[in-house]
Structures are given as structure tokens and as C-alpha cells.
Short mmCIF file of C-alpha atoms in Angstrom, two decimals:
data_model
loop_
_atom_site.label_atom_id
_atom_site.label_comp_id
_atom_site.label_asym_id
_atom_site.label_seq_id
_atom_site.Cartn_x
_atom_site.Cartn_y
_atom_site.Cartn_z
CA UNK A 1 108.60 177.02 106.75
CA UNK A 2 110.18 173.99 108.45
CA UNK A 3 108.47 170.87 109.52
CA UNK A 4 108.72 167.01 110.23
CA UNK A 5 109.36 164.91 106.99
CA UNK A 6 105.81 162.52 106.38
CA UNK A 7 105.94 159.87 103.97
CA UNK A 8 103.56 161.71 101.79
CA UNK A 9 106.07 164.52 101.33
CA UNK A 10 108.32 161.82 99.24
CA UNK A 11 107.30 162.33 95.88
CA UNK A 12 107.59 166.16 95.77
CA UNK A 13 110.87 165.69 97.29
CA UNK A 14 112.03 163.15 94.84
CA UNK A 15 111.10 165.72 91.90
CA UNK A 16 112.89 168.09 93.57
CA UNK A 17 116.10 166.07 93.87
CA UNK A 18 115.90 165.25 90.43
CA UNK A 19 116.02 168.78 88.95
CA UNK A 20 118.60 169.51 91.92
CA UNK A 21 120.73 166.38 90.27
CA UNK A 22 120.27 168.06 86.97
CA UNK A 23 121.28 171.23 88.23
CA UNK A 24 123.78 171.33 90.65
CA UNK A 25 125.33 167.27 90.28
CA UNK A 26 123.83 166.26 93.74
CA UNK A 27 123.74 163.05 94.37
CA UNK A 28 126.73 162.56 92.06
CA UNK A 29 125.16 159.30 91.02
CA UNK A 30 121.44 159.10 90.73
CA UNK A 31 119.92 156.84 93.29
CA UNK A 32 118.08 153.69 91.99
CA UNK A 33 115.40 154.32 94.72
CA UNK A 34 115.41 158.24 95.37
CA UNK A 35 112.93 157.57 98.03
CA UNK A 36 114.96 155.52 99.87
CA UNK A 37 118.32 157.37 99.05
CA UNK A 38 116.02 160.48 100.74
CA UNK A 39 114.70 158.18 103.87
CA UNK A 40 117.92 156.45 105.64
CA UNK A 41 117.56 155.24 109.24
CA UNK A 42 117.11 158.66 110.59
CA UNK A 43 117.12 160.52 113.76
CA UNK A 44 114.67 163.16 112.25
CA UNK A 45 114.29 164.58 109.26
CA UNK A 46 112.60 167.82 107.73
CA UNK A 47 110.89 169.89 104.93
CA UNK A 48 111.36 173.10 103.93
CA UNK A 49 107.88 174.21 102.19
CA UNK A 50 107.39 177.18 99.76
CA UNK A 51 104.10 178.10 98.76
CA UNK A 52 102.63 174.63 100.43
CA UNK A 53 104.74 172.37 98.53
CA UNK A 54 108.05 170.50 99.72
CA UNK A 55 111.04 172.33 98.09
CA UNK A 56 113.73 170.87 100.32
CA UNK A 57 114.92 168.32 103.14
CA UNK A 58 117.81 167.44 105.44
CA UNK A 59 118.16 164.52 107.91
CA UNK A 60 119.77 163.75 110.81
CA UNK A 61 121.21 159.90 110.95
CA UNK A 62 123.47 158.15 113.77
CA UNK A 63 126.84 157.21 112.07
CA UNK A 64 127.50 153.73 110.97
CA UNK A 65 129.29 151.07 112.76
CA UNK A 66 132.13 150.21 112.24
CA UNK A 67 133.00 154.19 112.41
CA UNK A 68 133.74 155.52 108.53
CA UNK A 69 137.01 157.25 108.55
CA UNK A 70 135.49 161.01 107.60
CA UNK A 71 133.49 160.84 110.79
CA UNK A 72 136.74 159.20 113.15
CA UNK A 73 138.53 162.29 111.31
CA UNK A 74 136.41 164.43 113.79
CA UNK A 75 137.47 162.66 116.88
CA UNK A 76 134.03 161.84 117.89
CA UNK A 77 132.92 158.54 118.54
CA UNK A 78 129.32 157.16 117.28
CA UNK A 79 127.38 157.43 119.78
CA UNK A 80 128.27 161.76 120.05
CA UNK A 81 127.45 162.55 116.93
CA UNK A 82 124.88 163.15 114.45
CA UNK A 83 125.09 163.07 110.80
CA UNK A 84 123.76 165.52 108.46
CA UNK A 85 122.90 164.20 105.23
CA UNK A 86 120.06 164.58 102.33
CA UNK A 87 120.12 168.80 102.38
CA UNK A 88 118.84 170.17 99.17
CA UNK A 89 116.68 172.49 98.12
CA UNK A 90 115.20 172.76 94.93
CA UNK A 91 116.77 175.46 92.28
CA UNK A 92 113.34 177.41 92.12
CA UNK A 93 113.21 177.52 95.60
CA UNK A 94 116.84 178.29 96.34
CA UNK A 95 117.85 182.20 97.67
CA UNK A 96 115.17 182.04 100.41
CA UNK A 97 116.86 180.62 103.26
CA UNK A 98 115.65 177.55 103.30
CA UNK A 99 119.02 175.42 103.09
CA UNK A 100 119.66 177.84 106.13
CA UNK A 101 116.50 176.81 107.63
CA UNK A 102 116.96 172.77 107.34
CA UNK A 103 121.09 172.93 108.31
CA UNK A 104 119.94 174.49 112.01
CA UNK A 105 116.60 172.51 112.49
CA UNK A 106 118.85 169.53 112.26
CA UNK A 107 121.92 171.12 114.16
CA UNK A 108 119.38 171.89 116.67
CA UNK A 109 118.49 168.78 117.03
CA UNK A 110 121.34 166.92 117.27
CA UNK A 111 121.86 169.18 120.54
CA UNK A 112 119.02 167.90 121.84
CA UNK A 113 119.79 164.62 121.46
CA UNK A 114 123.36 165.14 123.32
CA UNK A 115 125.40 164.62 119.93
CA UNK A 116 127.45 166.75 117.89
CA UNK A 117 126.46 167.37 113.91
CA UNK A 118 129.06 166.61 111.57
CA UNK A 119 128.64 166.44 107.46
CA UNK A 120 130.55 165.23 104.59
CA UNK A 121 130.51 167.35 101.18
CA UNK A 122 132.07 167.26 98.14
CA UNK A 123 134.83 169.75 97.57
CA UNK A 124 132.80 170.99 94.30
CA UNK A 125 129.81 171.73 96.43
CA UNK A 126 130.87 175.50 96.79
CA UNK A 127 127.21 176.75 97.84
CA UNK A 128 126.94 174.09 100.25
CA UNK A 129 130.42 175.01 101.64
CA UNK A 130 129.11 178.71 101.86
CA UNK A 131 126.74 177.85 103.90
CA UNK A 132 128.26 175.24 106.56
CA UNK A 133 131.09 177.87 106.16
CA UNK A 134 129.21 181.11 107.36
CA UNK A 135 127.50 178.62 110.20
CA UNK A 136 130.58 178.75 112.14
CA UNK A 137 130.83 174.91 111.34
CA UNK A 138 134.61 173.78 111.55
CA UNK A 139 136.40 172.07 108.39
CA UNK A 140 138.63 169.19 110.34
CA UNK A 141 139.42 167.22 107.03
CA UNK A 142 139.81 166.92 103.79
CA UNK A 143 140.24 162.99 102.31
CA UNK A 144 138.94 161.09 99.32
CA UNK A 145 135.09 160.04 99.68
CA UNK A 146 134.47 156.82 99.99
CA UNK A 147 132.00 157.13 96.72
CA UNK A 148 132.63 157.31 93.26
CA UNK A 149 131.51 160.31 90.45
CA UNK A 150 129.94 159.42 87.50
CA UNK A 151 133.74 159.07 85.72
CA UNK A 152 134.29 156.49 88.20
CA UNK A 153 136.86 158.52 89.84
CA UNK A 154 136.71 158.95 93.64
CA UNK A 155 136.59 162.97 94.80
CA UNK A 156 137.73 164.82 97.46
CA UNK A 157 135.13 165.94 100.41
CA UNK A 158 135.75 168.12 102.78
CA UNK A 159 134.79 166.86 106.68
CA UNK A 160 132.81 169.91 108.89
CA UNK A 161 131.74 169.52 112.44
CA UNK A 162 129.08 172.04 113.78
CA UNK A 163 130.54 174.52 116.29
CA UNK A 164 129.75 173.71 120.28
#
């Protein structure tokens, strides 16, 4: 059900962020290049299949230097933690446990590596908080994001670190 992200897997996943943007609002702004918006610098990244196809992703990214002030809100420095970033799944696909799937695939991960997950999400985002929520993953903050929604205005995100 989960696997490694390839390259080829791009296209099906940019279809599926598009009718996940016109869905649900994610990525507040729609990317310019959704294959790179989906394909940061990672330290891994995954698939959630259904039938075959790609239906959904997450990856796992070091934070950026100089430290962004949502992940120095955790207390963690850079090099301990992991950011999880890119999780969707697509609406038809969505009820199966796939979001489920990708969050611990990458939380797993990140323990591997010696780091600690932590994610960023938008305060509207209530399925996403459901999830991270009903993880055990603690809430440590709640600031303005550093980018903008469609009205220009900047929103509020809540700041979760995975439990230990």
C-alpha cells in the first residue's frame, strides 16, 4: 500500500493534488511547478497506491537553515528533526487509511534517521488535524504561517511534533 516515491509516480500525483486543491484548498496557492512543489530536497518520500495507481504522498525533508520560527517553536534544532510535508491523498481515495499509512512511514523514518518529525498545518485543515491529533503528535504552537492564502492574508497554523 506504501512504497518509495519514483519519478514516474509524478504525474498521477500531480492530478491528484490538483483535485485535492479543488477539494479541500491544499496547497492554498497552486504551485507553478506541482512537480517540484511535490519533490523538495527530501529525506524520503512515499506513495500510497489504490488499485495500482498513486493516490497519495508525504515526504520527509531536513529543516531549512537559518531555522524558520514554527520549527525553533519546537525546541529542536535542525539537525534533530525531520519535516513532514506534501501529505495528501486524493478525495476518491480518502477513508482508507492511507493518510494514516504515509504520516507513520515517514514518522518511522525520521526515527531511523535519529530525528524527531515535526509538521506545520493550517488551522482550517481539520482532517489533517484529526489525524496528527489521534497520532499522539503534540500541538506546541500556534503562530501566523509564514505563507499567504489566496486573499493575500497570512493564516494561522498550528505547529505538531510527533510523540517520542
Amino acid at each position: 500500500m506504501v512504497r518509495p516515491r519514483r519519478d514516474t509516480d509524478l504525474p498521477a500525483l500531480c492530478a491528484g493534488l490538483r483535485e485535492v486543491h479543488a477539494a479541500s484548498g491544499y496547497p492554498s496557492v497552486w504551485p507553478a511547478d506541482p512537480a517540484a512543489f511535490l519533490a523538495p530536497p527530501a529525506l524520503g518520500a512515499w506513495v500510497a497506491e489504490l488499485d495500482g495507481v498513486p493516490a497519495g504522498q508525504v515526504t520527509l525533508r531536513p529543516a531549512d537553515e537559518p531555522l524558520p520560527a514554527w520549527v525553533a517553536a519546537t525546541g529542536l534544532g535542525a539537525a534533530e528533526t525531520a519535516v513532514v510535508s506534501r501529505l495528501f491523498v486524493a478525495p476518491a481515495a480518502r477513508g482508507r487509511g492511507l493518510a494514516r499509512a504515509l504520516l507513520r512511514a515517514a514518522w518511522a523514518a525520521a526515527r531511523e534517521q535519529g530525528r524527531r518529525a515535526v509538521l506545520d498545518v493550517h488551522t482550517a485543515s481539520s482532517a489533517a488535524i484529526g489525524l496528527y491529533e489521534a497520532e499522539g503528535w503534540v500541538r506546541v504552537a500556534t503562530m501566523t504561517a509564514p505563507w499567504h492564502d489566496p486573499d493575500g492574508t497570512s493564516p494561522q497554523m498550528h505547529v505538531y511534533v510527533a510523540p517520542t
